[in-house]
Amino acid sequence: MKIIEAIKKNQLLSNPSEIQKICLGKLKLNPLPNVKSELWRLSNKSKFSSFLDYSHKNKESKVSLPYKHDSQNIIRLIIGDDNIINLEEKNYSIRKLKDSEIVDYIKQNISNYDQNDHWSDLLNHCLSSKKNILGLTISGSKIPPIEILSSSSPDSFNAKTLILFVEKNSKVDLLQVNLGTENSSLSQSTYLCLETNTSVNHGVVSYGENKSHLINSLNVIQQAKSKYSLGSIHFKFNYARFEIRINQLEGDAKTNIKGIQITKKNEQIATYTKMQFNGPDGI
């Protein structure tokens, strides 16, 4: 497990950022999750080891879509590209978060992370470089569909992070596509923050190739009167995990989750979901 050995020997990063230092500090004590815990006990140890057995080269990942892109009415963004985003239209706006906003948000979250429960996010933030973090603030009632892509590179380990703030009274249709190339591993951490009276329809498509691996962590925070619908599909991965955490901060919100995993032969794909209702009338 090349990634874990590099963490143990303090050889993972030559010049870590503030966030990477915090995450490395948490992982050095226990670099691996507790395989006896409910979250991890059914995970195939051999395949999990394969996920960690690629070098972290921070190599650029070239996106090769398995489908055609014909629509001119879709906003498409690729994590890792130099996305310069500042759309101010009559009915909506999309703004890229400042670096300081991204750092503050991630620090706020990881400070309280349990090493085992959020192992996937901690590993992601150890390895995700500034270029591979995309943060957006979205607002409006007539926002075009948004498509965000993340991919890995052959023979390497890639980490990508997505942060979306959806402002109150907004409605968003979001498609997130994770592509695993042959002989690679992809760590994807996503944060969705829904303010009051927002509605988000979120599709997640994760598509792998031969000997590709994925750990996909999704963290959703809902304020009162928000609606969140998730539909997901994961397939063609040697090993994949989809970790879903939903937190209704005050209750009085709606959450709808549907998903499917398709495997053949000895592939392993699993989904783990945790829901928190911190108030009445949440469904």
Tab-separated table of N, CA and C in Angstrom, residues 228-283:
chain	number	residue	atom	x	y	z
A	228	TYR	N	-33.620	17.758	-1.159
A	228	TYR	CA	-32.458	17.150	-1.806
A	228	TYR	C	-32.831	15.765	-2.329
A	229	SER	N	-32.612	15.553	-3.639
A	229	SER	CA	-32.889	14.259	-4.267
A	229	SER	C	-31.613	13.747	-4.915
A	230	LEU	N	-31.245	12.520	-4.581
A	230	LEU	CA	-30.026	11.907	-5.107
A	230	LEU	C	-30.365	10.630	-5.858
A	231	GLY	N	-29.858	10.527	-7.080
A	231	GLY	CA	-29.934	9.290	-7.838
A	231	GLY	C	-28.539	8.931	-8.304
A	232	SER	N	-28.077	7.714	-8.013
A	232	SER	CA	-26.685	7.374	-8.321
A	232	SER	C	-26.575	6.007	-8.980
A	233	ILE	N	-25.499	5.859	-9.753
A	233	ILE	CA	-25.147	4.558	-10.330
A	233	ILE	C	-23.631	4.441	-10.362
A	234	HIS	N	-23.124	3.296	-9.902
A	234	HIS	CA	-21.689	2.998	-9.917
A	234	HIS	C	-21.498	1.649	-10.620
A	235	PHE	N	-20.565	1.592	-11.553
A	235	PHE	CA	-20.345	0.319	-12.243
A	235	PHE	C	-18.954	0.258	-12.884
A	236	LYS	N	-18.518	-0.984	-13.141
A	236	LYS	CA	-17.261	-1.309	-13.816
A	236	LYS	C	-16.020	-0.894	-13.019
A	237	PHE	N	-16.099	-0.994	-11.695
A	237	PHE	CA	-14.929	-0.768	-10.846
A	237	PHE	C	-14.502	-2.084	-10.206
A	238	ASN	N	-13.199	-2.291	-10.115
A	238	ASN	CA	-12.699	-3.437	-9.367
A	238	ASN	C	-13.085	-3.306	-7.892
A	239	TYR	N	-13.010	-2.059	-7.398
A	239	TYR	CA	-13.383	-1.782	-6.008
A	239	TYR	C	-13.908	-0.350	-5.934
A	240	ALA	N	-15.070	-0.179	-5.292
A	240	ALA	CA	-15.625	1.168	-5.138
A	240	ALA	C	-16.470	1.238	-3.876
A	241	ARG	N	-16.417	2.407	-3.225
A	241	ARG	CA	-17.257	2.707	-2.069
A	241	ARG	C	-17.935	4.055	-2.315
A	242	PHE	N	-19.213	4.120	-1.991
A	242	PHE	CA	-19.944	5.381	-2.044
A	242	PHE	C	-20.454	5.652	-0.638
A	243	GLU	N	-19.901	6.684	0.000
A	243	GLU	CA	-20.258	7.029	1.366
A	243	GLU	C	-21.120	8.295	1.351
A	244	ILE	N	-22.352	8.169	1.844
A	244	ILE	CA	-23.309	9.271	1.831
A	244	ILE	C	-23.599	9.691	3.268
A	245	ARG	N	-23.432	10.987	3.551
A	245	ARG	CA	-23.763	11.525	4.866
A	245	ARG	C	-24.697	12.726	4.673
A	246	ILE	N	-25.891	12.621	5.224
A	246	ILE	CA	-26.883	13.692	5.126
A	246	ILE	C	-27.139	14.251	6.510
A	247	ASN	N	-27.051	15.563	6.646
A	247	ASN	CA	-27.283	16.212	7.931
A	247	ASN	C	-28.341	17.291	7.766
A	248	GLN	N	-29.553	17.013	8.275
A	248	GLN	CA	-30.604	18.024	8.315
A	248	GLN	C	-30.414	18.830	9.608
A	249	LEU	N	-29.884	20.025	9.473
A	249	LEU	CA	-29.435	20.790	10.640
A	249	LEU	C	-30.554	21.075	11.632
A	250	GLU	N	-31.758	21.359	11.121
A	250	GLU	CA	-32.871	21.709	12.006
A	250	GLU	C	-34.099	20.844	11.745
A	251	GLY	N	-33.928	19.779	10.967
A	251	GLY	CA	-35.093	19.020	10.543
A	251	GLY	C	-35.877	19.824	9.520
A	252	ASP	N	-37.161	19.504	9.373
A	252	ASP	CA	-38.052	20.258	8.481
A	252	ASP	C	-37.465	20.375	7.072
A	253	ALA	N	-36.868	19.274	6.584
A	253	ALA	CA	-36.309	19.229	5.237
A	253	ALA	C	-36.679	17.885	4.619
A	254	LYS	N	-36.504	17.778	3.310
A	254	LYS	CA	-36.846	16.546	2.603
A	254	LYS	C	-35.608	15.982	1.910
A	255	THR	N	-35.428	14.670	2.064
A	255	THR	CA	-34.303	13.980	1.446
A	255	THR	C	-34.801	12.718	0.761
A	256	ASN	N	-34.367	12.509	-0.469
A	256	ASN	CA	-34.762	11.322	-1.226
A	256	ASN	C	-33.509	10.725	-1.857
A	257	ILE	N	-33.210	9.468	-1.531
A	257	ILE	CA	-31.991	8.827	-2.004
A	257	ILE	C	-32.327	7.538	-2.742
A	258	LYS	N	-31.824	7.418	-3.955
A	258	LYS	CA	-31.959	6.183	-4.727
A	258	LYS	C	-30.621	5.882	-5.386
A	259	GLY	N	-30.280	4.604	-5.484
A	259	GLY	CA	-29.003	4.268	-6.099
A	259	GLY	C	-28.941	2.827	-6.551
A	260	ILE	N	-28.011	2.568	-7.447
A	260	ILE	CA	-27.801	1.218	-7.944
A	260	ILE	C	-26.307	0.993	-8.170
A	261	GLN	N	-25.855	-0.207	-7.860
A	261	GLN	CA	-24.480	-0.614	-8.134
A	261	GLN	C	-24.523	-1.862	-9.005
A	262	ILE	N	-23.713	-1.875	-10.041
A	262	ILE	CA	-23.688	-3.010	-10.966
A	262	ILE	C	-22.299	-3.631	-10.915
A	263	THR	N	-22.244	-4.922	-10.600
A	263	THR	CA	-20.962	-5.619	-10.526
A	263	THR	C	-21.029	-6.919	-11.321
A	264	LYS	N	-19.857	-7.407	-11.689
A	264	LYS	CA	-19.761	-8.725	-12.306
A	264	LYS	C	-18.505	-9.416	-11.787
A	265	LYS	N	-18.523	-10.729	-11.879
A	265	LYS	CA	-17.405	-11.553	-11.413
A	265	LYS	C	-17.054	-11.193	-9.978
A	266	ASN	N	-15.822	-10.766	-9.711
A	266	ASN	CA	-15.402	-10.516	-8.326
A	266	ASN	C	-15.273	-9.028	-8.007
A	267	GLU	N	-15.930	-8.160	-8.752
A	267	GLU	CA	-15.914	-6.723	-8.434
A	267	GLU	C	-16.667	-6.480	-7.116
A	268	GLN	N	-16.249	-5.452	-6.401
A	268	GLN	CA	-16.952	-5.074	-5.174
A	268	GLN	C	-17.284	-3.586	-5.197
A	269	ILE	N	-18.582	-3.268	-5.123
A	269	ILE	CA	-19.055	-1.891	-5.047
A	269	ILE	C	-20.078	-1.829	-3.913
A	270	ALA	N	-19.901	-0.893	-2.999
A	270	ALA	CA	-20.786	-0.820	-1.837
A	270	ALA	C	-21.182	0.625	-1.565
A	271	THR	N	-22.353	0.805	-0.953
A	271	THR	CA	-22.845	2.123	-0.554
A	271	THR	C	-23.126	2.115	0.949
A	272	TYR	N	-22.685	3.180	1.630
A	272	TYR	CA	-22.932	3.347	3.058
A	272	TYR	C	-23.598	4.706	3.259
A	273	THR	N	-24.696	4.719	4.016
A	273	THR	CA	-25.467	5.953	4.191
A	273	THR	C	-25.693	6.250	5.668
A	274	LYS	N	-25.511	7.517	6.030
A	274	LYS	CA	-25.783	7.973	7.394
A	274	LYS	C	-26.662	9.215	7.322
A	275	MET	N	-27.801	9.174	8.027
A	275	MET	CA	-28.736	10.298	8.062
A	275	MET	C	-28.814	10.860	9.478
A	276	GLN	N	-28.774	12.202	9.570
A	276	GLN	CA	-28.948	12.873	10.857
A	276	GLN	C	-30.129	13.842	10.764
A	277	PHE	N	-31.087	13.669	11.699
A	277	PHE	CA	-32.227	14.574	11.787
A	277	PHE	C	-32.080	15.356	13.092
A	278	ASN	N	-31.672	16.611	12.991
A	278	ASN	CA	-31.422	17.402	14.189
A	278	ASN	C	-32.586	18.346	14.489
A	279	GLY	N	-33.782	17.885	14.198
A	279	GLY	CA	-34.965	18.670	14.442
A	279	GLY	C	-36.188	17.917	13.960
A	280	PRO	N	-37.395	18.438	14.242
A	280	PRO	CA	-38.631	17.738	13.867
A	280	PRO	C	-38.973	17.886	12.393
A	281	ASP	N	-39.873	16.998	11.927
A	281	ASP	CA	-40.506	17.075	10.603
A	281	ASP	C	-39.549	16.858	9.434
A	282	GLY	N	-38.413	16.238	9.676
A	282	GLY	CA	-37.522	15.898	8.571
A	282	GLY	C	-37.924	14.571	7.964
A	283	ILE	N	-37.917	14.503	6.626
A	283	ILE	CA	-38.268	13.234	5.956
A	283	ILE	C	-37.280	12.971	4.839
